[in-house]
Amino acid sequence: MKGFAMLGIGKTGWIEKERPKCGPLDAICKPISLAPCTSDVHTVWEGAIGERHDMILGHEGAGEIVEVGELVKDFKVGDRVLVPAITPDWHSLEAQVGYSMHSGGMLAGWKFSNFKDGMFAEYFHVNDADGNLALIPEGVDPVLAPMLSDMVPTGFHGVEQAQVNFGDEVMVIGIGPVGLMAVAGASLRGASRIYVVGSRPNCVEAAKFYGATDIINYRDGSISEQIMDLTDGKGVEKIVIAGGNVDTFSEAIKALKPGGRIGNVNYLGSGENIKIPRVDWGVGMGHKVISGGLTPGGRLRMVKLSKLVQYGKLDISKLVTHKFNGLERVEDALMLMREKPKDLIKPVVIVAEDLME
Ligand code: NDP
Ligand code: ZN
């Protein structure tokens, strides 16, 4: 089969590989729709997780099952399924303790395009099909379904980590597709005021759609100074970081009220250390919590998040600004993700012929 791969740091290309084998608990799928991710950009061009050779990319997609292992109970050939970016080993001790995304080691629940071949291929392998797949429900457009693999769960995980509650004043730093889903998640969790940090006008428009009340442009000066101006010097209660770099944490600490929480989902592609400003961190006693986490994946999360779309609580269509037809277009879609033109939020690639537009 052919697949679009990371050949080495800074290099991508099409390669031929054996079709993956199906274990007793597994499934083999062919993609029906796919999306590239900013994480692929960090992985390939920043070498952020180290060298990878001939590893097929892609961890956001929906698929059609072409083969199931003999122990798989709930899925059959022909089912169209949501596939999470994170596919944990549910029997692992890490999963049992509540951190399924780290099953088998730190970040090891993230298998596609990290430890094994991803979805940008004619076929891809899903471990623990019963634990990780979910049927695409009625009312969820299969073309948009890849947004449920990673963008929705990750943006929402920023909100979960920040522990946003009713009435909280929240800041979301970064309003690419992940940050936009953090804005949507904060709205669903009852945030009162939502300050967002970004610069591209189409993202700002989408952020307002999802519930942003105030816009901060990080190109106009320090984020913390701007937030202090907007809050009479008080700062905010919760912060989700979904963009920026290692220096963003200092800004977030300065902008946070004592007792506040920062939930980071940004993938830090470069830089050695994160600096915590001593005085702004209450000289060590400010109760300003920083949490950073890979999104949880798995079947239940796919089921629950897709219900928000199914029952009209979450509109994922605003995330998708570009559509391509045909597996070979994953290359163009990924390059678009790398360039980040002004009109881009997220591209999708439609692979199933009956879905092509
Ligand atoms: P985008 O690149 O689309 O968005 C990044 C956002 O951050 C933009 O709004 C951008 O502003 C803003 N930004 C850029 N520089 C700064 C800065 N210096 N200070 C403040 N804001 C800044 O990324 P995505 O939304 O696709 O992804 C966000 C991050 O989440 C990525 O690092 C990605 O790898 C990571 N990720 C993490 C996952 C997890 O499980 N934890 C899963 C998936 C993704 P603008 O462009 O408007 O100027
Ligand atoms: Zn992703």
Short mmCIF file of C-alpha atoms and ligand atoms in Angstrom, two decimals:
data_model
loop_
_atom_site.label_atom_id
_atom_site.label_comp_id
_atom_site.label_asym_id
_atom_site.label_seq_id
_atom_site.Cartn_x
_atom_site.Cartn_y
_atom_site.Cartn_z
CA MET A 1 0.00 0.00 0.00
CA LYS A 2 1.08 3.60 -0.40
CA GLY A 3 1.36 6.09 2.41
CA PHE A 4 2.58 9.63 2.97
CA ALA A 5 5.43 9.52 5.44
CA MET A 6 8.01 11.38 7.46
CA LEU A 7 11.22 10.12 5.82
CA GLY A 8 13.41 11.83 8.42
CA ILE A 9 13.51 15.20 10.19
CA GLY A 10 12.53 17.86 7.66
CA LYS A 11 11.68 15.33 4.93
CA THR A 12 8.38 13.87 3.75
CA GLY A 13 7.36 11.73 0.77
CA TRP A 14 5.23 8.86 -0.53
CA ILE A 15 6.40 5.36 0.30
CA GLU A 16 5.25 1.77 -0.26
CA LYS A 17 4.67 -0.46 2.76
CA GLU A 18 3.07 -3.80 3.58
CA ARG A 19 -0.59 -3.51 4.55
CA PRO A 20 -0.67 -3.71 8.38
CA LYS A 21 -1.61 -7.02 10.02
CA CYS A 22 -4.68 -7.36 12.21
CA GLY A 23 -4.20 -8.82 15.72
CA PRO A 24 -7.09 -10.56 17.53
CA LEU A 25 -8.28 -7.35 19.25
CA ASP A 26 -7.51 -4.98 16.40
CA ALA A 27 -9.09 -3.53 13.29
CA ILE A 28 -7.76 -2.51 9.89
CA CYS A 29 -9.44 0.52 8.35
CA LYS A 30 -9.26 2.42 5.12
CA PRO A 31 -9.56 6.19 5.63
CA ILE A 32 -12.74 7.94 4.50
CA SER A 33 -11.65 11.44 5.60
CA LEU A 34 -8.41 12.78 7.07
CA ALA A 35 -6.85 15.93 8.47
CA PRO A 36 -3.26 17.03 9.03
CA CYS A 37 -2.27 18.57 12.36
CA THR A 38 0.05 21.28 13.62
CA SER A 39 1.60 18.45 15.65
CA ASP A 40 2.74 16.82 12.37
CA VAL A 41 4.52 20.09 11.60
CA HIS A 42 6.33 20.03 14.98
CA THR A 43 7.18 16.37 14.50
CA VAL A 44 8.51 16.62 10.94
CA TRP A 45 10.06 20.06 10.63
CA GLU A 46 11.10 20.76 14.22
CA GLY A 47 12.07 17.16 14.96
CA ALA A 48 10.29 17.75 18.25
CA ILE A 49 10.01 14.08 19.29
CA GLY A 50 13.26 13.02 17.65
CA GLU A 51 14.15 11.16 14.49
CA ARG A 52 11.57 8.97 12.72
CA HIS A 53 12.28 7.10 9.48
CA ASP A 54 9.63 6.22 6.91
CA MET A 55 6.83 6.63 9.44
CA ILE A 56 3.46 7.22 7.83
CA LEU A 57 1.93 10.44 9.14
CA GLY A 58 -1.64 11.28 10.16
CA HIS A 59 -3.56 10.84 13.41
CA GLU A 60 -6.84 12.60 12.63
CA GLY A 61 -9.41 10.76 10.58
CA ALA A 62 -12.48 8.65 10.15
CA GLY A 63 -12.35 5.23 8.55
CA GLU A 64 -14.22 2.26 7.19
CA ILE A 65 -13.38 -1.10 8.74
CA VAL A 66 -12.02 -3.65 6.27
CA GLU A 67 -10.89 -6.33 8.73
CA VAL A 68 -11.49 -7.10 12.42
CA GLY A 69 -9.69 -9.48 14.77
CA GLU A 70 -11.50 -12.56 16.03
CA LEU A 71 -11.92 -11.15 19.56
CA VAL A 72 -13.47 -7.84 18.51
CA LYS A 73 -17.09 -7.77 19.73
CA ASP A 74 -18.72 -4.51 18.71
CA PHE A 75 -17.48 -3.71 15.22
CA LYS A 76 -17.69 -5.41 11.85
CA VAL A 77 -16.37 -4.99 8.33
CA GLY A 78 -18.06 -2.04 6.61
CA ASP A 79 -18.67 0.02 9.77
CA ARG A 80 -17.73 3.67 9.42
CA VAL A 81 -15.95 4.84 12.53
CA LEU A 82 -14.48 7.79 14.39
CA VAL A 83 -10.82 7.18 15.15
CA PRO A 84 -9.24 9.06 18.05
CA ALA A 85 -5.71 10.43 17.71
CA ILE A 86 -4.91 8.73 21.01
CA THR A 87 -5.52 4.96 21.08
CA PRO A 88 -4.47 3.70 24.52
CA ASP A 89 -3.75 0.15 25.65
CA TRP A 90 -6.70 -0.09 27.97
CA HIS A 91 -5.30 -3.01 29.97
CA SER A 92 -2.17 -1.05 30.97
CA LEU A 93 -1.51 0.05 34.55
CA GLU A 94 -1.31 3.68 33.42
CA ALA A 95 -4.84 3.41 32.01
CA GLN A 96 -6.05 1.80 35.23
CA VAL A 97 -4.69 4.67 37.27
CA GLY A 98 -6.51 7.18 35.04
CA TYR A 99 -3.82 8.26 32.58
CA SER A 100 -4.64 6.16 29.55
CA MET A 101 -2.85 8.60 27.24
CA HIS A 102 0.40 7.53 28.89
CA SER A 103 -0.32 3.80 28.63
CA GLY A 104 3.01 2.03 28.22
CA GLY A 105 5.07 5.16 28.99
CA MET A 106 4.91 8.94 28.71
CA LEU A 107 2.77 9.93 25.69
CA ALA A 108 2.68 6.30 24.55
CA GLY A 109 -1.10 6.25 24.09
CA TRP A 110 -0.37 8.52 21.14
CA LYS A 111 0.58 5.84 18.66
CA PHE A 112 -0.38 7.07 15.18
CA SER A 113 2.44 9.10 13.64
CA ASN A 114 4.49 8.77 16.80
CA PHE A 115 5.25 5.10 17.53
CA LYS A 116 3.57 3.49 14.56
CA ASP A 117 2.31 4.30 11.09
CA GLY A 118 -0.51 6.80 10.96
CA MET A 119 -3.62 7.20 8.83
CA PHE A 120 -2.27 8.88 5.68
CA ALA A 121 -2.27 5.56 3.83
CA GLU A 122 -4.54 3.22 1.94
CA TYR A 123 -4.98 1.23 5.17
CA PHE A 124 -4.19 1.79 8.82
CA HIS A 125 -4.14 -0.34 11.94
CA VAL A 126 -6.16 0.37 15.11
CA ASN A 127 -5.15 -1.39 18.34
CA ASP A 128 -7.92 -2.47 20.73
CA ALA A 129 -10.80 -1.75 18.36
CA ASP A 130 -13.53 -2.18 21.00
CA GLY A 131 -11.71 0.21 23.34
CA ASN A 132 -10.80 2.85 20.80
CA LEU A 133 -13.29 3.10 17.92
CA ALA A 134 -16.78 4.56 17.86
CA LEU A 135 -19.44 4.42 15.17
CA ILE A 136 -20.01 7.75 13.42
CA PRO A 137 -23.42 8.72 14.78
CA GLU A 138 -26.36 9.98 12.77
CA GLY A 139 -26.07 13.75 12.41
CA VAL A 140 -22.26 13.85 12.32
CA ASP A 141 -20.93 14.64 8.85
CA PRO A 142 -18.23 12.02 8.10
CA VAL A 143 -16.27 14.67 6.20
CA LEU A 144 -15.98 16.77 9.38
CA ALA A 145 -15.51 13.73 11.64
CA PRO A 146 -11.68 14.06 11.77
CA MET A 147 -12.22 17.18 13.92
CA LEU A 148 -13.40 14.78 16.64
CA SER A 149 -10.11 12.82 16.57
CA ASP A 150 -7.95 15.53 18.07
CA MET A 151 -9.13 19.15 17.78
CA VAL A 152 -12.26 18.79 19.91
CA PRO A 153 -10.76 16.42 22.52
CA THR A 154 -7.57 18.46 22.84
CA GLY A 155 -9.19 21.88 23.07
CA PHE A 156 -11.62 20.49 25.63
CA HIS A 157 -8.77 18.90 27.57
CA GLY A 158 -7.23 22.33 28.02
CA VAL A 159 -10.52 23.36 29.61
CA GLU A 160 -10.62 20.22 31.74
CA GLN A 161 -7.09 20.81 33.00
CA ALA A 162 -7.82 24.46 33.77
CA GLN A 163 -10.96 23.26 35.62
CA VAL A 164 -13.20 25.95 34.18
CA ASN A 165 -16.35 26.46 36.26
CA PHE A 166 -19.56 28.48 35.92
CA GLY A 167 -18.85 32.19 35.81
CA ASP A 168 -15.07 31.92 35.52
CA GLU A 169 -13.13 34.54 33.62
CA VAL A 170 -10.98 32.57 31.23
CA MET A 171 -8.19 33.40 28.83
CA VAL A 172 -7.44 31.13 25.87
CA ILE A 173 -3.99 31.75 24.40
CA GLY A 174 -3.94 30.64 20.75
CA ILE A 175 -7.05 30.40 18.58
CA GLY A 176 -6.05 27.96 15.90
CA PRO A 177 -8.41 24.96 15.74
CA VAL A 178 -7.29 23.64 19.14
CA GLY A 179 -7.73 27.00 20.87
CA LEU A 180 -11.10 27.48 19.17
CA MET A 181 -12.27 24.21 20.66
CA ALA A 182 -10.99 25.41 24.03
CA VAL A 183 -13.15 28.52 23.61
CA ALA A 184 -16.13 26.30 22.73
CA GLY A 185 -15.38 24.04 25.71
CA ALA A 186 -15.05 26.99 28.11
CA SER A 187 -18.41 28.30 26.86
CA LEU A 188 -20.03 24.91 27.44
CA ARG A 189 -18.52 24.80 30.93
CA GLY A 190 -20.11 28.15 31.78
CA ALA A 191 -17.25 30.65 31.52
CA SER A 192 -18.52 34.22 31.84
CA ARG A 193 -15.89 36.26 30.07
CA ILE A 194 -13.54 34.62 27.56
CA TYR A 195 -10.47 36.58 26.49
CA VAL A 196 -8.73 35.09 23.48
CA VAL A 197 -5.23 35.67 22.17
CA GLY A 198 -4.50 35.46 18.45
CA SER A 199 -4.01 37.62 15.39
CA ARG A 200 -5.47 36.06 12.22
CA PRO A 201 -8.86 37.70 11.48
CA ASN A 202 -10.65 34.50 10.41
CA CYS A 203 -9.64 32.82 13.68
CA VAL A 204 -10.81 35.88 15.61
CA GLU A 205 -14.19 35.69 13.85
CA ALA A 206 -14.49 31.97 14.65
CA ALA A 207 -13.47 32.63 18.27
CA LYS A 208 -16.34 35.11 18.61
CA PHE A 209 -18.69 32.50 17.14
CA TYR A 210 -17.59 30.01 19.81
CA GLY A 211 -18.02 32.49 22.67
CA ALA A 212 -15.01 34.84 22.90
CA THR A 213 -15.94 38.16 24.49
CA ASP A 214 -12.59 40.02 24.26
CA ILE A 215 -9.76 39.82 21.75
CA ILE A 216 -6.06 40.30 22.53
CA ASN A 217 -3.49 40.49 19.74
CA TYR A 218 -0.16 39.17 21.03
CA ARG A 219 1.58 41.10 18.24
CA ASP A 220 0.46 44.38 19.85
CA GLY A 221 2.50 43.85 23.04
CA SER A 222 2.71 41.75 26.18
CA ILE A 223 -0.30 39.47 26.74
CA SER A 224 -0.19 39.92 30.52
CA GLU A 225 -0.11 43.72 30.29
CA GLN A 226 -3.07 43.69 27.93
CA ILE A 227 -5.07 41.37 30.19
CA MET A 228 -4.27 43.51 33.24
CA ASP A 229 -5.57 46.58 31.39
CA LEU A 230 -8.80 44.75 30.58
CA THR A 231 -9.35 43.40 34.12
CA ASP A 232 -8.44 46.44 36.27
CA GLY A 233 -5.15 44.82 37.19
CA LYS A 234 -6.76 41.66 38.60
CA GLY A 235 -6.06 39.02 35.93
CA VAL A 236 -8.11 35.93 35.11
CA GLU A 237 -9.07 32.78 37.01
CA LYS A 238 -8.32 30.15 34.37
CA ILE A 239 -6.02 30.03 31.34
CA VAL A 240 -5.84 27.53 28.51
CA ILE A 241 -2.62 27.59 26.48
CA ALA A 242 -3.12 26.38 22.90
CA GLY A 243 -0.44 28.37 21.10
CA GLY A 244 2.76 30.32 21.62
CA ASN A 245 6.02 28.89 22.94
CA VAL A 246 8.00 28.26 26.13
CA ASP A 247 7.88 31.99 26.97
CA THR A 248 4.08 31.96 26.94
CA PHE A 249 4.07 30.38 30.42
CA SER A 250 5.64 33.46 32.01
CA GLU A 251 2.92 35.60 30.48
CA ALA A 252 0.25 33.19 31.68
CA ILE A 253 1.59 33.14 35.26
CA LYS A 254 1.59 36.94 35.31
CA ALA A 255 -1.99 37.08 33.97
CA LEU A 256 -3.37 34.51 36.44
CA LYS A 257 -5.07 35.33 39.75
CA PRO A 258 -3.84 33.56 42.90
CA GLY A 259 -5.55 30.18 43.11
CA GLY A 260 -5.90 30.09 39.34
CA ARG A 261 -5.11 27.23 37.00
CA ILE A 262 -3.33 26.94 33.68
CA GLY A 263 -4.22 24.05 31.37
CA ASN A 264 -1.66 23.63 28.61
CA VAL A 265 -2.27 21.57 25.49
CA ASN A 266 0.32 23.30 23.32
CA TYR A 267 2.95 20.92 21.91
CA LEU A 268 6.22 22.64 22.77
CA GLY A 269 8.32 21.96 19.70
CA SER A 270 11.46 23.82 20.77
CA GLY A 271 13.21 25.51 23.72
CA GLU A 272 14.94 23.91 26.71
CA ASN A 273 13.05 25.20 29.73
CA ILE A 274 9.84 26.85 30.78
CA LYS A 275 10.44 29.88 33.00
CA ILE A 276 8.18 30.55 35.95
CA PRO A 277 8.54 34.16 37.16
CA ARG A 278 9.30 33.91 40.88
CA VAL A 279 7.47 37.00 42.15
CA ASP A 280 4.42 36.54 39.93
CA TRP A 281 4.21 32.94 41.14
CA GLY A 282 3.67 34.36 44.62
CA VAL A 283 7.34 33.69 45.52
CA GLY A 284 6.36 30.04 45.46
CA MET A 285 3.12 30.44 47.42
CA GLY A 286 0.58 31.81 44.95
CA HIS A 287 -1.42 28.61 44.41
CA LYS A 288 -1.08 29.08 40.67
CA VAL A 289 -1.30 25.56 39.23
CA ILE A 290 0.21 24.62 35.87
CA SER A 291 -1.03 21.41 34.25
CA GLY A 292 0.01 20.20 30.81
CA GLY A 293 -1.46 17.14 29.17
CA LEU A 294 -1.92 15.05 26.10
CA THR A 295 -5.60 14.62 25.36
CA PRO A 296 -7.33 11.44 26.48
CA GLY A 297 -8.54 9.30 23.59
CA GLY A 298 -10.51 6.11 23.32
CA ARG A 299 -14.05 5.07 22.55
CA LEU A 300 -16.07 6.65 25.36
CA ARG A 301 -14.54 10.06 24.70
CA MET A 302 -15.37 9.75 20.99
CA VAL A 303 -18.95 8.74 21.84
CA LYS A 304 -19.46 11.60 24.30
CA LEU A 305 -17.87 14.33 22.21
CA SER A 306 -19.67 13.25 19.04
CA LYS A 307 -22.99 13.50 20.91
CA LEU A 308 -22.33 17.21 21.42
CA VAL A 309 -22.21 17.52 17.65
CA GLN A 310 -25.13 15.15 17.10
CA TYR A 311 -27.43 17.09 19.42
CA GLY A 312 -26.45 20.53 18.19
CA LYS A 313 -24.39 21.70 21.18
CA LEU A 314 -21.16 21.99 19.19
CA ASP A 315 -20.72 23.10 15.57
CA ILE A 316 -17.46 21.74 14.16
CA SER A 317 -18.09 23.00 10.64
CA LYS A 318 -16.53 26.40 11.43
CA LEU A 319 -13.14 24.73 11.88
CA VAL A 320 -12.87 23.44 8.32
CA THR A 321 -11.84 26.11 5.84
CA HIS A 322 -10.33 23.93 3.08
CA LYS A 323 -11.45 20.65 1.53
CA PHE A 324 -9.44 18.37 -0.78
CA ASN A 325 -10.55 15.25 -2.64
CA GLY A 326 -8.36 12.13 -2.83
CA LEU A 327 -5.73 10.50 -0.58
CA GLU A 328 -2.90 12.00 -2.67
CA ARG A 329 -3.99 15.47 -1.51
CA VAL A 330 -2.86 14.83 2.10
CA GLU A 331 0.48 16.18 0.97
CA ASP A 332 -1.05 19.52 -0.09
CA ALA A 333 -3.12 19.64 3.09
CA LEU A 334 -0.06 19.10 5.28
CA MET A 335 1.93 21.75 3.44
CA LEU A 336 -0.96 24.16 3.97
CA MET A 337 -0.83 23.36 7.68
CA ARG A 338 2.87 24.16 7.64
CA GLU A 339 2.45 27.48 5.81
CA LYS A 340 -0.61 28.61 7.83
CA PRO A 341 -2.01 31.06 5.26
CA LYS A 342 -4.27 33.71 6.73
CA ASP A 343 -7.50 32.10 5.57
CA LEU A 344 -6.69 28.66 7.02
CA ILE A 345 -8.13 27.15 10.15
CA LYS A 346 -8.09 23.48 9.24
CA PRO A 347 -8.14 21.46 6.01
CA VAL A 348 -9.77 18.06 5.50
CA VAL A 349 -9.01 15.49 2.84
CA ILE A 350 -11.97 13.43 1.64
CA VAL A 351 -10.87 9.93 0.67
CA ALA A 352 -14.14 7.97 0.25
CA GLU A 353 -15.52 8.55 -3.25
CA ASP A 354 -19.15 8.72 -2.10
CA LEU A 355 -18.27 11.65 0.22
CA MET A 356 -16.31 13.73 -2.29
CA GLU A 357 -17.58 17.25 -2.88
P1 NDP B 1 -2.26 26.88 15.16
O1 NDP B 1 -0.85 27.11 14.72
O2 NDP B 1 -3.33 26.80 14.15
O3 NDP B 1 -2.67 28.00 16.20
C1 NDP B 1 -1.76 28.59 17.08
C2 NDP B 1 -2.37 29.81 17.71
O4 NDP B 1 -1.42 30.41 18.58
C3 NDP B 1 -2.75 30.88 16.70
O5 NDP B 1 -3.93 31.50 17.13
C4 NDP B 1 -1.60 31.85 16.77
O6 NDP B 1 -1.97 33.17 16.40
C5 NDP B 1 -1.26 31.78 18.24
N1 NDP B 1 0.12 32.19 18.54
C6 NDP B 1 1.22 32.02 17.77
N2 NDP B 1 2.30 32.55 18.38
C7 NDP B 1 1.86 33.06 19.55
C8 NDP B 1 2.51 33.75 20.62
N3 NDP B 1 3.82 34.00 20.60
N4 NDP B 1 1.76 34.10 21.68
C9 NDP B 1 0.43 33.85 21.70
N5 NDP B 1 -0.24 33.21 20.71
C10 NDP B 1 0.48 32.82 19.66
O7 NDP B 1 -2.20 25.55 16.04
P2 NDP B 1 -3.32 24.45 16.40
O8 NDP B 1 -4.52 25.12 16.94
O9 NDP B 1 -3.49 23.52 15.26
O10 NDP B 1 -2.56 23.66 17.55
C11 NDP B 1 -2.19 24.33 18.74
C12 NDP B 1 -1.16 23.50 19.49
O11 NDP B 1 -1.75 22.33 20.05
C13 NDP B 1 -0.02 23.01 18.61
O12 NDP B 1 1.20 23.15 19.32
C14 NDP B 1 -0.34 21.55 18.42
O13 NDP B 1 0.78 20.79 18.08
C15 NDP B 1 -0.89 21.23 19.78
N6 NDP B 1 -1.65 20.00 19.90
C16 NDP B 1 -1.62 19.35 21.10
C17 NDP B 1 -2.33 18.19 21.32
C18 NDP B 1 -2.42 17.57 22.68
O14 NDP B 1 -2.94 16.47 22.83
N7 NDP B 1 -1.95 18.21 23.74
C19 NDP B 1 -3.07 17.58 20.23
C20 NDP B 1 -3.15 18.39 19.03
C21 NDP B 1 -2.44 19.54 18.86
P3 NDP B 1 -2.14 33.68 14.88
O15 NDP B 1 -1.86 32.54 13.96
O16 NDP B 1 -3.56 34.14 14.83
O17 NDP B 1 -1.15 34.79 14.75
ZN ZN B 2 -3.48 16.32 15.83
#
